[in-house]
Tab-separated table of C-alpha atoms and ligand atoms in Angstrom:
chain	number	residue	atom	x	y	z
A	1	UNK	CA	-8.435	17.908	5.966
A	2	UNK	CA	-9.229	14.282	5.714
A	3	UNK	CA	-12.960	13.647	5.167
A	4	UNK	CA	-13.642	11.386	8.105
A	5	UNK	CA	-17.339	11.696	7.319
A	6	UNK	CA	-16.601	9.711	4.221
A	7	UNK	CA	-14.700	7.103	6.147
A	8	UNK	CA	-17.640	6.877	8.555
A	9	UNK	CA	-20.066	6.451	5.641
A	10	UNK	CA	-17.837	3.853	4.061
A	11	UNK	CA	-17.342	2.175	7.384
A	12	UNK	CA	-21.108	1.917	8.038
A	13	UNK	CA	-21.709	0.515	4.501
A	14	UNK	CA	-18.714	-1.763	4.903
A	15	UNK	CA	-19.563	-3.090	8.352
A	16	UNK	CA	-21.449	-5.924	6.602
A	17	UNK	CA	-19.022	-6.585	3.829
A	18	UNK	CA	-21.245	-7.722	0.995
A	19	UNK	CA	-18.815	-10.214	-0.602
A	20	UNK	CA	-17.895	-13.971	-0.440
A	21	UNK	CA	-14.865	-12.954	1.679
A	22	UNK	CA	-14.992	-13.169	5.423
A	23	UNK	CA	-11.481	-14.460	6.347
A	24	UNK	CA	-8.486	-12.464	5.076
A	25	UNK	CA	-4.841	-13.380	5.529
A	26	UNK	CA	-2.439	-10.440	5.033
A	27	UNK	CA	1.134	-11.417	4.429
A	28	UNK	CA	3.718	-8.708	5.260
A	29	UNK	CA	3.052	-6.955	8.499
A	30	UNK	CA	4.887	-3.751	7.605
A	31	UNK	CA	3.710	-0.310	6.626
A	32	UNK	CA	1.083	-1.409	4.121
A	33	UNK	CA	0.191	-4.854	5.466
A	34	UNK	CA	-0.677	-3.431	8.922
A	35	UNK	CA	-2.911	-0.815	7.295
A	36	UNK	CA	-4.661	-3.439	5.092
A	37	UNK	CA	-5.216	-5.607	8.218
A	38	UNK	CA	-6.667	-2.639	10.031
A	39	UNK	CA	-9.156	-1.616	7.421
A	40	UNK	CA	-10.215	-5.222	6.898
A	41	UNK	CA	-10.782	-5.825	10.695
A	42	UNK	CA	-12.667	-2.519	11.154
A	43	UNK	CA	-15.003	-3.679	8.345
A	44	UNK	CA	-15.781	-6.822	10.302
A	45	UNK	CA	-13.409	-9.274	8.535
A	46	UNK	CA	-11.459	-11.957	10.406
A	47	UNK	CA	-7.813	-11.199	9.782
A	48	UNK	CA	-4.534	-13.065	10.231
A	49	UNK	CA	-1.506	-10.760	9.802
A	50	UNK	CA	1.680	-12.643	8.929
A	51	UNK	CA	5.259	-11.565	8.999
A	52	UNK	CA	8.657	-13.279	9.180
A	53	UNK	CA	9.405	-11.195	12.260
A	54	UNK	CA	7.392	-11.353	15.468
A	55	UNK	CA	8.973	-7.995	16.411
A	56	UNK	CA	7.432	-6.427	13.397
A	57	UNK	CA	4.085	-8.001	14.216
A	58	UNK	CA	4.181	-6.614	17.755
A	59	UNK	CA	5.033	-3.117	16.435
A	60	UNK	CA	2.350	-3.286	13.825
A	61	UNK	CA	-0.326	-4.440	16.291
A	62	UNK	CA	0.566	-1.380	18.419
A	63	UNK	CA	0.310	0.953	15.473
A	64	UNK	CA	-2.924	-0.583	14.363
A	65	UNK	CA	-4.371	-0.011	17.897
A	66	UNK	CA	-3.242	3.649	17.749
A	67	UNK	CA	-4.636	4.220	14.271
A	68	UNK	CA	-7.967	2.598	15.188
A	69	UNK	CA	-8.065	5.042	18.047
A	70	UNK	CA	-7.735	7.895	15.589
A	71	UNK	CA	-10.534	6.502	13.412
A	72	UNK	CA	-12.752	5.874	16.551
A	73	UNK	CA	-12.266	9.483	17.706
A	74	UNK	CA	-13.690	10.664	14.403
A	75	UNK	CA	-16.609	8.248	14.029
A	76	UNK	CA	-17.651	8.088	17.685
A	77	UNK	CA	-16.618	11.564	18.783
A	78	UNK	CA	-19.913	11.933	20.702
A	79	UNK	CA	-19.888	8.436	22.079
A	80	UNK	CA	-16.470	7.461	23.417
A	81	UNK	CA	-17.722	4.210	24.931
A	82	UNK	CA	-18.827	3.022	21.509
A	83	UNK	CA	-15.418	4.161	20.252
A	84	UNK	CA	-13.660	1.960	22.750
A	85	UNK	CA	-15.898	-0.947	21.722
A	86	UNK	CA	-15.113	-0.370	18.079
A	87	UNK	CA	-11.384	-0.480	18.794
A	88	UNK	CA	-11.444	-3.561	21.022
A	89	UNK	CA	-13.746	-5.469	18.625
A	90	UNK	CA	-11.616	-4.598	15.592
A	91	UNK	CA	-8.381	-5.537	17.413
A	92	UNK	CA	-10.016	-8.855	18.532
A	93	UNK	CA	-10.518	-9.737	14.816
A	94	UNK	CA	-6.746	-9.544	14.127
A	95	UNK	CA	-4.621	-12.565	14.837
A	96	UNK	CA	-0.880	-12.671	13.984
A	97	UNK	CA	1.305	-15.478	12.773
A	98	UNK	CA	4.832	-16.057	11.351
A	99	UNK	CA	3.892	-19.111	9.256
A	100	UNK	CA	2.156	-17.988	5.974
A	101	UNK	CA	1.108	-21.577	5.008
A	102	UNK	CA	-0.855	-22.383	8.169
A	103	UNK	CA	-2.195	-18.805	8.300
A	104	UNK	CA	-3.732	-19.267	4.792
A	105	UNK	CA	-5.528	-22.538	5.499
A	106	UNK	CA	-8.878	-20.849	6.313
A	107	UNK	CA	-8.479	-17.821	4.083
A	108	UNK	CA	-10.958	-16.638	1.469
A	109	UNK	CA	-8.523	-14.003	0.381
A	110	UNK	CA	-4.744	-13.721	0.780
A	111	UNK	CA	-3.325	-10.133	0.279
A	112	UNK	CA	0.452	-10.128	-0.162
A	113	UNK	CA	2.283	-6.972	1.033
A	114	UNK	CA	5.819	-8.155	1.410
A	115	UNK	CA	9.114	-6.731	0.082
A	116	UNK	CA	8.882	-5.468	-3.497
A	117	UNK	CA	10.970	-8.356	-4.896
A	118	UNK	CA	9.682	-10.645	-7.659
A	119	UNK	CA	11.696	-13.709	-6.591
A	120	UNK	CA	10.564	-13.464	-2.927
A	121	UNK	CA	6.916	-12.915	-4.012
A	122	UNK	CA	7.208	-15.931	-6.317
A	123	UNK	CA	8.635	-18.110	-3.546
A	124	UNK	CA	5.786	-17.139	-1.221
A	125	UNK	CA	2.927	-17.623	-3.687
A	126	UNK	CA	4.302	-20.903	-4.960
A	127	UNK	CA	4.237	-22.192	-1.373
A	128	UNK	CA	0.739	-20.839	-0.697
A	129	UNK	CA	-0.665	-22.172	-3.956
A	130	UNK	CA	0.119	-25.740	-2.960
A	131	UNK	CA	-1.389	-25.300	0.532
A	132	UNK	CA	-4.336	-22.818	0.485
A	133	UNK	CA	-7.889	-24.111	-0.213
A	134	UNK	CA	-8.833	-24.126	-3.892
A	135	UNK	CA	-11.398	-21.252	-3.439
A	136	UNK	CA	-8.881	-18.856	-1.905
A	137	UNK	CA	-8.189	-15.732	-3.984
A	138	UNK	CA	-4.628	-14.362	-4.028
A	139	UNK	CA	-3.878	-10.641	-4.517
A	140	UNK	CA	-0.672	-8.612	-4.561
A	141	UNK	CA	-0.330	-5.044	-3.225
A	142	UNK	CA	2.696	-4.528	-5.397
A	143	UNK	CA	3.510	-0.872	-6.395
A	144	UNK	CA	5.399	-1.450	-9.562
A	145	UNK	CA	5.693	-5.147	-10.513
A	146	UNK	CA	3.492	-6.904	-13.080
A	147	UNK	CA	0.510	-8.866	-11.717
A	148	UNK	CA	0.781	-11.284	-14.627
A	149	UNK	CA	4.465	-11.909	-13.791
A	150	UNK	CA	3.772	-12.457	-10.126
A	151	UNK	CA	0.932	-14.823	-11.064
A	152	UNK	CA	3.268	-16.952	-13.124
A	153	UNK	CA	4.211	-18.681	-9.821
A	154	UNK	CA	0.784	-20.092	-9.196
A	155	UNK	CA	-1.660	-22.561	-10.868
A	156	UNK	CA	-4.733	-20.587	-9.718
A	157	UNK	CA	-4.179	-17.757	-12.298
A	158	UNK	CA	-7.921	-17.304	-12.560
A	159	UNK	CA	-8.046	-16.482	-8.811
A	160	UNK	CA	-5.079	-14.061	-8.846
A	161	UNK	CA	-5.289	-10.256	-9.118
A	162	UNK	CA	-3.938	-6.956	-7.864
A	163	UNK	CA	-5.251	-5.013	-4.864
A	164	UNK	CA	-3.072	-1.841	-4.786
A	165	UNK	CA	-3.772	0.172	-1.588
A	166	UNK	CA	-2.280	3.628	-0.900
A	167	UNK	CA	-0.236	4.905	2.002
A	168	UNK	CA	-1.491	5.483	4.655
A	169	UNK	CA	-4.074	2.801	4.045
A	170	UNK	CA	-6.610	3.861	6.768
A	171	UNK	CA	-6.773	7.364	5.237
A	172	UNK	CA	-6.289	6.998	1.436
A	173	UNK	CA	-9.708	6.196	-0.034
A	174	UNK	CA	-8.471	4.670	-3.317
A	175	UNK	CA	-7.975	1.051	-4.165
A	176	UNK	CA	-6.729	-0.038	-7.592
A	177	UNK	CA	-8.161	-3.368	-8.470
A	178	UNK	CA	-6.031	-4.993	-11.219
A	179	UNK	CA	-7.363	-7.765	-13.539
A	180	UNK	CA	-4.549	-9.953	-14.787
A	181	UNK	CA	-4.694	-11.657	-18.164
A	182	UNK	CA	-6.250	-14.752	-16.661
A	183	UNK	CA	-8.137	-13.285	-13.736
A	184	UNK	CA	-11.723	-14.630	-13.946
A	185	UNK	CA	-14.666	-12.255	-13.911
A	186	UNK	CA	-15.921	-13.882	-10.715
A	187	UNK	CA	-12.536	-13.179	-8.986
A	188	UNK	CA	-12.543	-9.570	-10.290
A	189	UNK	CA	-16.074	-8.944	-9.151
A	190	UNK	CA	-15.316	-10.462	-5.729
A	191	UNK	CA	-12.244	-8.260	-5.273
A	192	UNK	CA	-14.246	-5.158	-6.317
A	193	UNK	CA	-17.038	-5.979	-3.837
A	194	UNK	CA	-14.555	-6.690	-1.073
A	195	UNK	CA	-12.616	-3.484	-1.732
A	196	UNK	CA	-15.870	-1.468	-1.476
A	197	UNK	CA	-16.752	-3.411	1.616
A	198	UNK	CA	-13.620	-2.358	3.380
A	199	UNK	CA	-14.465	1.313	2.687
A	200	UNK	CA	-12.438	2.045	-0.448
A	201	UNK	CA	-13.372	3.660	-3.732
A	202	UNK	CA	-12.248	1.061	-6.288
A	203	UNK	CA	-10.935	1.916	-9.741
A	204	UNK	CA	-9.723	-0.683	-12.148
A	205	UNK	CA	-7.017	-0.905	-14.797
A	206	UNK	CA	-5.096	-3.420	-16.867
A	207	UNK	CA	-1.818	-4.922	-15.727
A	208	UNK	CA	0.301	-2.056	-16.874
A	209	UNK	CA	3.449	-0.780	-15.003
A	210	UNK	CA	2.440	1.394	-12.089
A	211	UNK	CA	-1.210	0.831	-12.858
A	212	UNK	CA	-2.704	4.393	-12.816
A	213	UNK	CA	-1.457	6.451	-9.913
A	214	UNK	CA	2.153	5.349	-9.810
A	215	UNK	CA	2.504	5.506	-13.565
A	216	UNK	CA	1.718	9.197	-13.209
A	217	UNK	CA	3.561	9.704	-9.872
A	218	UNK	CA	6.857	8.175	-11.086
A	219	UNK	CA	7.594	10.790	-13.743
A	220	UNK	CA	6.174	13.604	-11.609
A	221	UNK	CA	8.375	12.833	-8.617
A	222	UNK	CA	11.393	12.119	-10.883
A	223	UNK	CA	10.992	15.453	-12.600
A	224	UNK	CA	10.676	17.224	-9.210
A	225	UNK	CA	13.942	15.668	-8.031
A	226	UNK	CA	15.685	16.676	-11.306
A	227	UNK	CA	14.314	20.243	-10.857
A	228	UNK	CA	15.889	20.354	-7.379
A	229	UNK	CA	19.126	18.652	-8.554
A	230	UNK	CA	19.565	21.307	-11.311
A	231	UNK	CA	19.162	23.989	-8.627
A	232	UNK	CA	16.141	25.525	-10.462
A	233	UNK	CA	14.250	25.817	-7.104
A	234	UNK	CA	14.566	24.820	-3.469
A	235	UNK	CA	13.003	21.561	-2.157
A	236	UNK	CA	10.696	23.632	-0.028
A	237	UNK	CA	9.516	25.890	-2.879
A	238	UNK	CA	8.957	22.885	-5.195
A	239	UNK	CA	6.751	21.309	-2.552
A	240	UNK	CA	4.871	24.538	-1.740
A	241	UNK	CA	4.337	25.040	-5.413
A	242	UNK	CA	2.516	21.790	-5.899
A	243	UNK	CA	0.598	22.045	-2.604
A	244	UNK	CA	-0.689	25.572	-3.362
A	245	UNK	CA	-0.509	25.444	-7.113
A	246	UNK	CA	-1.981	22.031	-7.777
A	247	UNK	CA	-3.799	21.343	-4.488
A	248	UNK	CA	-1.707	18.288	-3.469
A	249	UNK	CA	-1.748	17.416	0.210
A	250	UNK	CA	2.040	16.806	0.031
A	251	UNK	CA	4.658	18.096	-2.331
A	252	UNK	CA	6.580	15.664	-4.543
A	253	UNK	CA	9.820	15.685	-2.479
A	254	UNK	CA	7.864	15.435	0.758
A	255	UNK	CA	6.029	12.474	-0.736
A	256	UNK	CA	9.158	10.839	-1.965
A	257	UNK	CA	10.501	11.000	1.605
A	258	UNK	CA	7.240	9.666	2.901
A	259	UNK	CA	7.225	6.639	0.641
A	260	UNK	CA	10.910	6.008	1.028
A	261	UNK	CA	13.767	7.003	-1.355
A	262	UNK	CA	14.887	3.420	-1.590
A	263	UNK	CA	11.382	2.466	-2.849
A	264	UNK	CA	11.522	5.358	-5.273
A	265	UNK	CA	14.904	4.238	-6.530
A	266	UNK	CA	13.906	0.567	-6.744
A	267	UNK	CA	10.838	1.523	-8.902
A	268	UNK	CA	12.729	3.957	-11.149
A	269	UNK	CA	15.606	1.460	-11.719
A	270	UNK	CA	13.131	-1.303	-12.581
A	271	UNK	CA	11.290	0.831	-15.116
A	272	UNK	CA	14.503	2.152	-16.581
A	273	UNK	CA	15.570	-1.451	-17.170
A	274	UNK	CA	12.224	-2.321	-18.685
A	275	UNK	CA	11.981	0.876	-20.779
A	276	UNK	CA	15.594	2.117	-21.425
A	277	UNK	CA	14.431	4.414	-24.244
A	278	UNK	CA	12.097	6.336	-21.899
A	279	UNK	CA	14.188	9.229	-20.591
A	280	UNK	CA	11.646	10.020	-17.884
A	281	UNK	CA	12.783	6.856	-16.161
A	282	UNK	CA	16.579	7.638	-16.408
A	283	UNK	CA	18.530	7.143	-13.206
A	284	UNK	CA	18.836	10.380	-11.043
A	285	UNK	CA	22.307	10.934	-9.612
A	286	UNK	CA	20.989	12.871	-6.566
A	287	UNK	CA	18.493	10.116	-5.676
A	288	UNK	CA	21.179	7.448	-6.014
A	289	UNK	CA	23.570	9.557	-3.788
A	290	UNK	CA	20.965	9.976	-1.068
A	291	UNK	CA	20.103	6.255	-1.031
A	292	UNK	CA	23.776	5.231	-1.002
A	293	UNK	CA	24.302	7.532	2.026
A	294	UNK	CA	21.297	5.734	3.722
A	295	UNK	CA	19.218	8.911	3.621
A	296	UNK	CA	15.928	7.175	2.774
A	297	UNK	CA	13.422	9.775	4.019
A	298	UNK	CA	11.074	9.596	6.936
A	299	UNK	CA	12.025	6.071	7.858
A	300	UNK	CA	15.669	6.973	8.510
A	301	UNK	CA	15.124	10.483	9.695
A	302	UNK	CA	16.586	12.188	6.646
A	303	UNK	CA	15.923	12.346	2.931
A	304	UNK	CA	15.342	15.625	1.151
A	305	UNK	CA	14.297	16.872	4.543
A	306	UNK	CA	15.427	16.089	8.156
A	307	UNK	CA	12.791	14.507	10.454
A	308	UNK	CA	12.569	14.244	14.211
A	309	UNK	CA	12.957	10.631	15.405
A	310	UNK	CA	9.579	9.572	16.684
B	401	LIG	C1	12.354	8.997	-8.246
B	401	LIG	C2	10.999	9.123	-8.843
B	401	LIG	C3	10.612	7.800	-9.397
B	401	LIG	C4	9.916	6.939	-8.446
B	401	LIG	C5	8.663	7.697	-7.784
B	401	LIG	C6	7.816	6.697	-7.182
B	401	LIG	C7	6.613	7.406	-6.574
B	401	LIG	C8	5.445	6.511	-6.555
B	401	LIG	C9	5.774	5.158	-6.113
B	401	LIG	C10	6.144	5.236	-4.683
B	401	LIG	C11	6.190	3.931	-4.032
B	401	LIG	C12	4.877	3.279	-3.823
B	401	LIG	C13	3.762	4.199	-3.757
B	401	LIG	C14	2.471	3.359	-3.626
B	401	LIG	O1	2.456	2.250	-4.437
B	401	LIG	C15	1.241	4.143	-3.861
B	401	LIG	C16	1.073	5.250	-2.810
B	401	LIG	O2	0.891	4.962	-1.671
B	401	LIG	S1	1.530	6.836	-3.345
B	401	LIG	C17	1.356	7.736	-1.903
B	401	LIG	C18	-0.159	8.125	-1.676
B	401	LIG	N1	-0.255	8.888	-0.442
B	401	LIG	C19	-0.149	10.217	-0.466
B	401	LIG	O3	-0.044	10.823	-1.518
B	401	LIG	C20	-0.194	10.872	0.900
B	401	LIG	C21	-0.548	12.357	0.752
B	401	LIG	N2	-0.506	12.976	2.076
B	401	LIG	C22	-1.703	13.038	2.842
B	401	LIG	O4	-2.759	12.602	2.435
B	401	LIG	C23	-1.563	13.566	4.203
B	401	LIG	O5	-0.355	14.342	4.242
B	401	LIG	C24	-1.500	12.548	5.340
B	401	LIG	C25	-0.388	11.531	5.090
B	401	LIG	C26	-2.868	11.912	5.454
B	401	LIG	C27	-1.181	13.278	6.598
B	401	LIG	O6	-2.224	14.274	6.751
B	401	LIG	P1	-1.751	15.654	7.434
B	401	LIG	O7	-3.000	16.463	7.569
B	401	LIG	O8	-0.645	16.127	6.687
B	401	LIG	O9	-1.226	15.235	8.916
B	401	LIG	P2	-2.031	14.546	10.112
B	401	LIG	O10	-1.012	13.700	10.771
B	401	LIG	O11	-2.733	15.567	10.898
B	401	LIG	O12	-3.157	13.500	9.524
B	401	LIG	C28	-4.357	14.034	9.037
B	401	LIG	C29	-5.446	13.165	9.554
B	401	LIG	O13	-5.252	11.870	8.991
B	401	LIG	C30	-5.233	10.920	9.977
B	401	LIG	N3	-4.158	9.974	9.821
B	401	LIG	C31	-2.887	10.261	9.341
B	401	LIG	N4	-2.178	9.162	9.241
B	401	LIG	C32	-2.967	8.162	9.659
B	401	LIG	C33	-2.871	6.760	9.798
B	401	LIG	N5	-1.685	6.166	9.442
B	401	LIG	N6	-3.901	5.979	10.288
B	401	LIG	C34	-5.048	6.605	10.602
B	401	LIG	N7	-5.293	7.933	10.492
B	401	LIG	C35	-4.222	8.651	10.021
B	401	LIG	C36	-5.118	11.607	11.350
B	401	LIG	O14	-6.038	11.030	12.182
B	401	LIG	C37	-5.286	13.105	11.024
B	401	LIG	O15	-6.545	13.394	11.540
B	401	LIG	P3	-6.595	14.119	12.975
B	401	LIG	O16	-5.983	13.067	13.918
B	401	LIG	O17	-5.788	15.354	12.861
B	401	LIG	O18	-8.088	14.292	13.200
B	402	NAD	N1	5.119	1.894	1.071
B	402	NAD	C1	4.205	2.315	0.231
B	402	NAD	O1	3.959	3.550	0.135
B	402	NAD	C2	3.437	1.341	-0.574
B	402	NAD	C3	2.224	1.653	-1.111
B	402	NAD	C4	1.452	0.745	-1.860
B	402	NAD	C5	2.000	-0.493	-2.096
B	402	NAD	N2	3.259	-0.802	-1.620
B	402	NAD	C6	3.738	-2.170	-1.804
B	402	NAD	O2	3.399	-2.960	-0.665
B	402	NAD	C7	4.450	-3.960	-0.432
B	402	NAD	C8	4.982	-3.785	0.956
B	402	NAD	O3	5.454	-2.507	1.072
B	402	NAD	P1	5.700	-1.849	2.509
B	402	NAD	O4	5.957	-0.442	2.332
B	402	NAD	O5	4.608	-2.255	3.418
B	402	NAD	O6	6.995	-2.568	2.968
B	402	NAD	P2	7.574	-2.877	4.462
B	402	NAD	O7	9.030	-3.098	4.316
B	402	NAD	O8	7.054	-1.852	5.395
B	402	NAD	O9	6.836	-4.259	4.883
B	402	NAD	C9	7.140	-5.414	4.188
B	402	NAD	C10	7.086	-6.582	5.256
B	402	NAD	O10	7.119	-7.792	4.598
B	402	NAD	C11	7.868	-8.720	5.515
B	402	NAD	N3	8.301	-9.864	4.631
B	402	NAD	C12	9.285	-9.847	3.694
B	402	NAD	N4	9.336	-11.019	3.129
B	402	NAD	C13	8.419	-11.814	3.751
B	402	NAD	C14	7.991	-13.168	3.563
B	402	NAD	N5	8.570	-13.967	2.718
B	402	NAD	N6	6.964	-13.582	4.317
B	402	NAD	C15	6.292	-12.807	5.212
B	402	NAD	N7	6.713	-11.525	5.450
B	402	NAD	C16	7.710	-11.032	4.676
B	402	NAD	C17	8.966	-7.862	6.075
B	402	NAD	O11	9.440	-8.465	7.261
B	402	NAD	C18	8.286	-6.527	6.310
B	402	NAD	O12	7.808	-6.391	7.614
B	402	NAD	C19	5.456	-3.735	-1.582
B	402	NAD	O13	5.138	-4.658	-2.659
B	402	NAD	C20	5.234	-2.316	-2.020
B	402	NAD	O14	5.547	-2.067	-3.331
B	402	NAD	C21	3.910	0.093	-0.830
């Protein structure tokens, strides 16, 4: 059961975000960007959510509205009127745009949550670096790429770091705050204060592949897929084992479907290339087969499991 009491407590302490950041531009209005925009707005931040596609933005605004409703039902269960006010005021703080440059002109913080592709992230940050105010902090929500390597595209390396949220953002209470080699202490402290202010429990780590959680999740999920591929156990039993045996809310194969098998494959292939001697990161024929057949998990209706189309 999700501890909404914790979210409520975080929310109340975050309603006056105690940091230098008031205006946040989130670039990438997909799964993660929409969640980051939501938690920022509900903590009182002014948010501009940017995506290439206005269709994506329209879909994301709808899902943000629905998810705010879920949060409101928990926090204001005895006062629905207040709940409606919470939702409408939070939604009013979120603007959308398709031009990242103009959307970053007034930003104190830009959080990037676009496609996990180094070249595309470089192109975006290079463009923003030349246009955004000098004080603006840049952060990437990347799952698996190096913060230092992404920062190579900008001059403001002292104002660049990692803010790694977890899916689904409104529910997962962790935020990994990553200090790059040249991130200044002031930037790091501002990111930590902002993360706390939007209701997250912040941990910090160096710029190491996968930071903390994914570095442990990658081998875990990879080994679960190999266990299934060898026929040692069924997908269902593997997932039940980890839910009842290790207390996880989702089993590894369920989680792989939830995050997306293409994302899993992308990360594994990237780390195999970077660490060819590490057998834990070896390619997995079954994963490659599912991805090649377009069975990407929840987002396509089938992965290790079949899902009803919503
Ligand atoms: C091949 C191997 C190598 C590669 C492997 C790579 C793996 C790692 C890398 C993957 C890629 C990137 C990963 C990323 O960088 C880091 C991550 O995000 S890792 C994933 C972390 N997340 C999890 O582990 C999720 C675990 N699951 C859960 O916590 C829960 O199942 C759930 C998702 C919260 C759903 O909860 P349930 O109880 O099952 O179902 P409900 O639907 O009832 O939801 C419960 C409760 O939560 C509220 N809620 C759910 N979703 C949202 C939402 N989107 N917004 C707001 N609220 C939400 C909902 O209100 C429910 O409460 P109720 O309404 O019932 O009162
Ligand atoms: N999915 C997860 O579980 C998860 C969790 C944590 C971090 N991440 C990371 O967050 C980032 C986004 O992941 P996601 O799952 O939200 O992906 P997504 O595909 O749901 O969303 C990405 C969005 O970025 C948009 N986009 C792509 N290029 C763009 C550009 N140049 N300018 C503006 N918008 C652009 C796309 O239109 C898309 O809507 C990735 O770096 C990923 O590694 C993902």
